[in-house]
Coordinates of C-alpha atoms and ligand atoms in Angstrom, one line a residue:
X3 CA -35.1 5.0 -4.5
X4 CA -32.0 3.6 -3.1
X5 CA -31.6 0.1 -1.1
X6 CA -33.7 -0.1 2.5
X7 CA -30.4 -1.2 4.2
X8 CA -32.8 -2.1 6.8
X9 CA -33.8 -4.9 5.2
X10 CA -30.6 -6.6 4.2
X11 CA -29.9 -10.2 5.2
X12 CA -26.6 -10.6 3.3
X13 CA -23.7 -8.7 2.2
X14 CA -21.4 -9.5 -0.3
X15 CA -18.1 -7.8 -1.3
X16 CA -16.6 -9.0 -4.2
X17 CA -12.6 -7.6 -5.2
X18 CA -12.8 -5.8 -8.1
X19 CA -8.5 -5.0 -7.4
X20 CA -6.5 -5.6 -10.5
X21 CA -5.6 -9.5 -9.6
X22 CA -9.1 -10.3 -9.2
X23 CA -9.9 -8.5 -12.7
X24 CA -7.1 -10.3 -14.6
X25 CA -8.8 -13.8 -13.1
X26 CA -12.2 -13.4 -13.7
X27 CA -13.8 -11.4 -10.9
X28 CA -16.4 -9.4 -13.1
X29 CA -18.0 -12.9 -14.7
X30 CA -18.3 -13.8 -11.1
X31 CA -19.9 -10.7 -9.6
X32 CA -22.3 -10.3 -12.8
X33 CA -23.3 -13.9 -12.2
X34 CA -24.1 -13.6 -8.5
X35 CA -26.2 -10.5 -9.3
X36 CA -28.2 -11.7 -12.1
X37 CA -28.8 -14.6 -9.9
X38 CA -30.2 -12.4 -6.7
X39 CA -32.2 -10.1 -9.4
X40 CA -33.7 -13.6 -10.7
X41 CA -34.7 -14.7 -7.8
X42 CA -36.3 -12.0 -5.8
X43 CA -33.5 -11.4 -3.5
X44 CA -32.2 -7.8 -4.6
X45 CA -34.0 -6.3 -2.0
X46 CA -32.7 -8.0 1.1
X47 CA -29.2 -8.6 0.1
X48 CA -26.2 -6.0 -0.9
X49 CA -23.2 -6.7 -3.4
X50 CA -20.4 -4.5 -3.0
X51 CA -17.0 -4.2 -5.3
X52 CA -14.0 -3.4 -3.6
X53 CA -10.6 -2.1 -4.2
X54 CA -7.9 -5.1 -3.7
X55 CA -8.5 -7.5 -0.3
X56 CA -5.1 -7.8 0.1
X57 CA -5.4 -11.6 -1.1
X58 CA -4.3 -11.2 -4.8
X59 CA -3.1 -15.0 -4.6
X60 CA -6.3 -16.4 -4.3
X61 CA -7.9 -14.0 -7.1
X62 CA -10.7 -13.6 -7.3
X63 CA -11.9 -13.0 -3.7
X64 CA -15.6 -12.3 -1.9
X65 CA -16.4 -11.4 1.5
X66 CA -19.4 -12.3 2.6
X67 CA -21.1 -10.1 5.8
X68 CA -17.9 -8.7 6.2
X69 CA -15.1 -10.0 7.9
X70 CA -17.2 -13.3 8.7
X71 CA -16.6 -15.7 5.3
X72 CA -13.9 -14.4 2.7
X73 CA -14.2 -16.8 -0.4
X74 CA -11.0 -17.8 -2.7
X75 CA -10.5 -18.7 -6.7
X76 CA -13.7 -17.9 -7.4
X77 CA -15.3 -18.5 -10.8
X78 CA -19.0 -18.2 -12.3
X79 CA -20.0 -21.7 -11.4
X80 CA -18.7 -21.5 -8.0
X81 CA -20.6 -18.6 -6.8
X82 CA -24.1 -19.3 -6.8
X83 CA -24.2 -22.6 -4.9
X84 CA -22.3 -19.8 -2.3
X85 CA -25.0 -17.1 -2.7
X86 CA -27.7 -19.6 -2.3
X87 CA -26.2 -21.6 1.2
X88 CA -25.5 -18.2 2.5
X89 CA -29.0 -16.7 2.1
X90 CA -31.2 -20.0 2.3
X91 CA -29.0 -21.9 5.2
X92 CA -27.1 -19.4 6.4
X93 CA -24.0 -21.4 6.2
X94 CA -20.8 -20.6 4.1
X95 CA -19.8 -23.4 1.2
X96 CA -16.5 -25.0 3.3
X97 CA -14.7 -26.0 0.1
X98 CA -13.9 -22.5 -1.2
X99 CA -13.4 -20.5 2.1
X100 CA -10.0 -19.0 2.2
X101 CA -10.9 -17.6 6.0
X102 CA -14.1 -17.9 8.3
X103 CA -14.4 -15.9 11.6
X104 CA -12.7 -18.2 14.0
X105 CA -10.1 -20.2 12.1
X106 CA -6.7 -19.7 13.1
X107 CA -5.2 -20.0 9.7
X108 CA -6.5 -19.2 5.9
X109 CA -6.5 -22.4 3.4
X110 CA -4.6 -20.7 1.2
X111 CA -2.2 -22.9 -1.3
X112 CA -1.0 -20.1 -3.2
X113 CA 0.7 -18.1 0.2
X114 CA 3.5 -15.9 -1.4
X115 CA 6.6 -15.2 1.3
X116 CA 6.2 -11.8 2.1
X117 CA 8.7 -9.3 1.3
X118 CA 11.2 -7.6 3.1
X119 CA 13.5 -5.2 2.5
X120 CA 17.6 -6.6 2.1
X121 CA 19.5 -5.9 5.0
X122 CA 21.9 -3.4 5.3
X123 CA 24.8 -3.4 2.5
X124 CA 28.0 -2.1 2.1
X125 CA 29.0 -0.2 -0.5
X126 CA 31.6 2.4 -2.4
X127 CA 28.1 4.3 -3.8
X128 CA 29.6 7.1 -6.4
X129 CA 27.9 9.9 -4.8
X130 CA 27.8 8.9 -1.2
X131 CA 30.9 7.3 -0.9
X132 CA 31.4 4.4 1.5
X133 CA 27.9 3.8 2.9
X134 CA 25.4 1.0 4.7
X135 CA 22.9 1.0 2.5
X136 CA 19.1 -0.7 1.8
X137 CA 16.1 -0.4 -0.4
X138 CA 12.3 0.8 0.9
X139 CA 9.5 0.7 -0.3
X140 CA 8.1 3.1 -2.8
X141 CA 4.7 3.1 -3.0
X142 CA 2.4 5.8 -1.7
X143 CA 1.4 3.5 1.1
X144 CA 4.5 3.9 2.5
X145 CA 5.6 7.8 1.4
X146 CA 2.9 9.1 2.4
X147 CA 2.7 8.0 5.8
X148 CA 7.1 8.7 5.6
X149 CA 6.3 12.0 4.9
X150 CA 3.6 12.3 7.5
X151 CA 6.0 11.4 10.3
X152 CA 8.6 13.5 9.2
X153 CA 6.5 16.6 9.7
X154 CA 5.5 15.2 13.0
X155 CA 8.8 14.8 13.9
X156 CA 10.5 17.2 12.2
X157 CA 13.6 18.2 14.2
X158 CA 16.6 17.6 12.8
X159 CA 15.1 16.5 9.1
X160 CA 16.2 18.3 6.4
X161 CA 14.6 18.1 2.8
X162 CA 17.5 18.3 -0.2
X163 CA 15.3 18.3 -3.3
X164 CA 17.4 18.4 -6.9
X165 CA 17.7 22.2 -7.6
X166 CA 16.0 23.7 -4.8
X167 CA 16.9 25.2 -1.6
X168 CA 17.4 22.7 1.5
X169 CA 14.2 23.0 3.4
X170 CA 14.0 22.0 7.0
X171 CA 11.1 19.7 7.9
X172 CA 10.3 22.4 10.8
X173 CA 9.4 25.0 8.6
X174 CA 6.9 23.2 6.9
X175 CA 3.6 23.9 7.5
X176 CA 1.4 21.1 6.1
X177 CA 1.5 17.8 4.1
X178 CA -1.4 17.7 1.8
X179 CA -2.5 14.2 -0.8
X180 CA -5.1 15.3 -2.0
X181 CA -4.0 15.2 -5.6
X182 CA -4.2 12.7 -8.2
X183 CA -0.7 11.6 -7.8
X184 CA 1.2 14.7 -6.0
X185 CA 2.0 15.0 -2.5
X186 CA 1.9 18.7 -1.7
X187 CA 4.4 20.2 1.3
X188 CA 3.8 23.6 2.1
X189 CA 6.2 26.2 3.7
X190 CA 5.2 29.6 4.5
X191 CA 6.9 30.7 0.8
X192 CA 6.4 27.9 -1.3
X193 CA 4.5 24.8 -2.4
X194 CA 6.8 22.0 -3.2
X195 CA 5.3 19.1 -5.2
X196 CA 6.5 15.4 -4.8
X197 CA 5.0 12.5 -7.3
X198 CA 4.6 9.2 -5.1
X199 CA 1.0 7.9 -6.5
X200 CA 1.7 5.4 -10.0
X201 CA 1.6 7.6 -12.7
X202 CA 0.0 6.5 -16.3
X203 CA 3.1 5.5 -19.0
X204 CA 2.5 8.0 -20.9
X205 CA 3.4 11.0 -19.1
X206 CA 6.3 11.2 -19.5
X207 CA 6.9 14.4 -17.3
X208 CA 5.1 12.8 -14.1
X209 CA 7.6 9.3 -15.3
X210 CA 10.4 12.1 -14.7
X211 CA 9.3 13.0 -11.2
X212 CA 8.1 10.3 -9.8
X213 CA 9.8 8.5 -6.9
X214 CA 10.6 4.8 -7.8
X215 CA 13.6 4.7 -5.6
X216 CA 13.6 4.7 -2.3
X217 CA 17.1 4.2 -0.3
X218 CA 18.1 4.3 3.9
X219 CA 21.7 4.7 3.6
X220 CA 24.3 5.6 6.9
X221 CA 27.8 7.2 5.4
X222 CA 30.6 6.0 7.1
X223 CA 32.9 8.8 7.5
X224 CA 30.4 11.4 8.2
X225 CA 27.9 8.9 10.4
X226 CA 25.2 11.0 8.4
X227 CA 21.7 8.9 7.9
X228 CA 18.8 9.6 5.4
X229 CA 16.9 8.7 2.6
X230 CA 17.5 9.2 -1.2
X231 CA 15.3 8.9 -3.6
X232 CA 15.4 8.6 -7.3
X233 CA 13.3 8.1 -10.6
X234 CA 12.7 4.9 -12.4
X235 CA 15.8 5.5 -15.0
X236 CA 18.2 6.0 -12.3
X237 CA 17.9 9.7 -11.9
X238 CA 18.7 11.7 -8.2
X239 CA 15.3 13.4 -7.0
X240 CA 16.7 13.8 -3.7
X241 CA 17.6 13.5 -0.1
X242 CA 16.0 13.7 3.0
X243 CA 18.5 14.2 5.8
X244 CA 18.9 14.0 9.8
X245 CA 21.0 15.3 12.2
X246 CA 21.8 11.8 13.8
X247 CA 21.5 8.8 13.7
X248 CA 20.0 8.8 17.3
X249 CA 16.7 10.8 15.8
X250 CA 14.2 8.8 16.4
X251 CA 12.9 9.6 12.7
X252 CA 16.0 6.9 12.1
X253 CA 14.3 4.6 14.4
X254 CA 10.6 5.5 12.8
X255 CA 12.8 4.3 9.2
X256 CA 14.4 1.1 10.2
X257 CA 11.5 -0.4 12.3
X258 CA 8.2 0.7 10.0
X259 CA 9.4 1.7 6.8
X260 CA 12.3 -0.9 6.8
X261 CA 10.0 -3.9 8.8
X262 CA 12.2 -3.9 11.2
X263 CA 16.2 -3.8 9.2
X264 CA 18.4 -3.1 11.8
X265 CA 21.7 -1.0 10.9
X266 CA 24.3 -2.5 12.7
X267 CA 27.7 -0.5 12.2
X268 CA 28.8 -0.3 15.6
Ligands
FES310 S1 -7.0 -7.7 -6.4 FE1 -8.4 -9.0 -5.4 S2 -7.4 -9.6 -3.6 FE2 -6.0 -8.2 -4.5

């Protein structure tokens, strides 16, 4: 029989992201379990391991009832004196709290700058010519939600993929991730498949296709905006263009894909 939920006091969710791994997360969530099993508490309390907490610099990271304590570097011998002041006294251990419910800042030592795209560049590119141009992202947690906006906005975006006919954004009928690491848009006569989840070394073939580069560029001469993107070794996949650069897809670009690079050519 599964956990009466019902009778849960205490929730912890330990990171089990890749950082957290690297530093030691696992020592720490087996030690905080054998302790609760020890001690008669695996009925009323629940661990949980999560995908990354978005606070890789203090790896390894726990949340305790989430969203109320969120712990920092932790390490076997820190974690049961935490475990046992949450569940006997109800009160979090102050000297490894990154964050408690209330604070107006984290504790954090280790705060990393965050990263922002370069502005705007200009540049003699060989295929583009003389262009403003700037890296994106290129992660699936920004294509995917790219390509999800384009088909809600698709007027005016046209899809230039290496070898295939130009597709227009309008004519597609739906935007499917449901794959291991293909996003799938589908027109009324074809399926076109576009790698944007990380793909494993060793295939070479997904390597091939996958989108690593992600570039906003505005030609001068023609005023034409859009996005190219392009393997890891350099190679063209593609371009995604629009009619102006008063679509508010361009707008969309700059301010959420971009973090808010403005092109300023006028
Ligand atoms: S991997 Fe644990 S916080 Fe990112």
């Amino acid at each position: 029989m599964g956990k009466d939920i019902s009778k849960t006091t205490h929730t912890f969710l330990f990171c089990d992201g890749g950082s957290c791994q690297k530093k030691g997360s696992e020592q720490v969530v087996r030690t905080a379990r054998a302790y609760l099993r020890n001690n008669g508490l695996w009925n009323t309390t629940h661990t949980i391991k999560t995908r990354c907490n978005g606070r890789c610099e203090d790896a390894p990271t726990c949340i305790v009832n989430s969203n109320e304590y969120w712990y920092k570097e932790l390490t076997p011998e820190k974690i049961i004196p935490i475990v046992k002041s949450h569940i006997e006294n109800n009160q979090p251990v102050e000297a490894d709290l990154l964050y408690q419910k209330g604070w107006e800042q984290m504790t954090s030592t280790k705060e990393l700058a965050p990263f922002k795209p370069k502005p705007f560049e200009l540049k003699n590119d060989e295929e583009l010519g003389e262009c403003f141009i700037t890296k994106g992202f290129s992660s699936d947690q920004y294509l995917y939600p790219l390509f999800l906006f384009l088909f809600e906005n698709a007027e005016g975006v046209i899809l230039n993929l290496i070898n295939k006919t130009p597709i227009q954004f309008k004519d597609i009928i739906s935007v499917d991730y449901s794959n291991t690491h293909t996003l799938e848009l589908t027109t009324r006569r074809d399926t076109i498949e576009l790698t944007i989840a990380s793909v494993p070394k060793e295939n070479k073939e997904l390597q091939q296709s996958k989108i690593s580069s992600t570039e906003y560029f505005y030609q001068k001469e023609t005023q034409q905006t859009g996005i190219r993107f392009k393997n890891k070794f350099g190679k063209l996949i593609g371009k995604i263009i629009f009619d102006s650069i008063d679509n508010k897809v361009w707008e969309y670009c700059t301010s959420i894909q971009l973090l808010n690079t403005k092109l300023d050519v006028i």
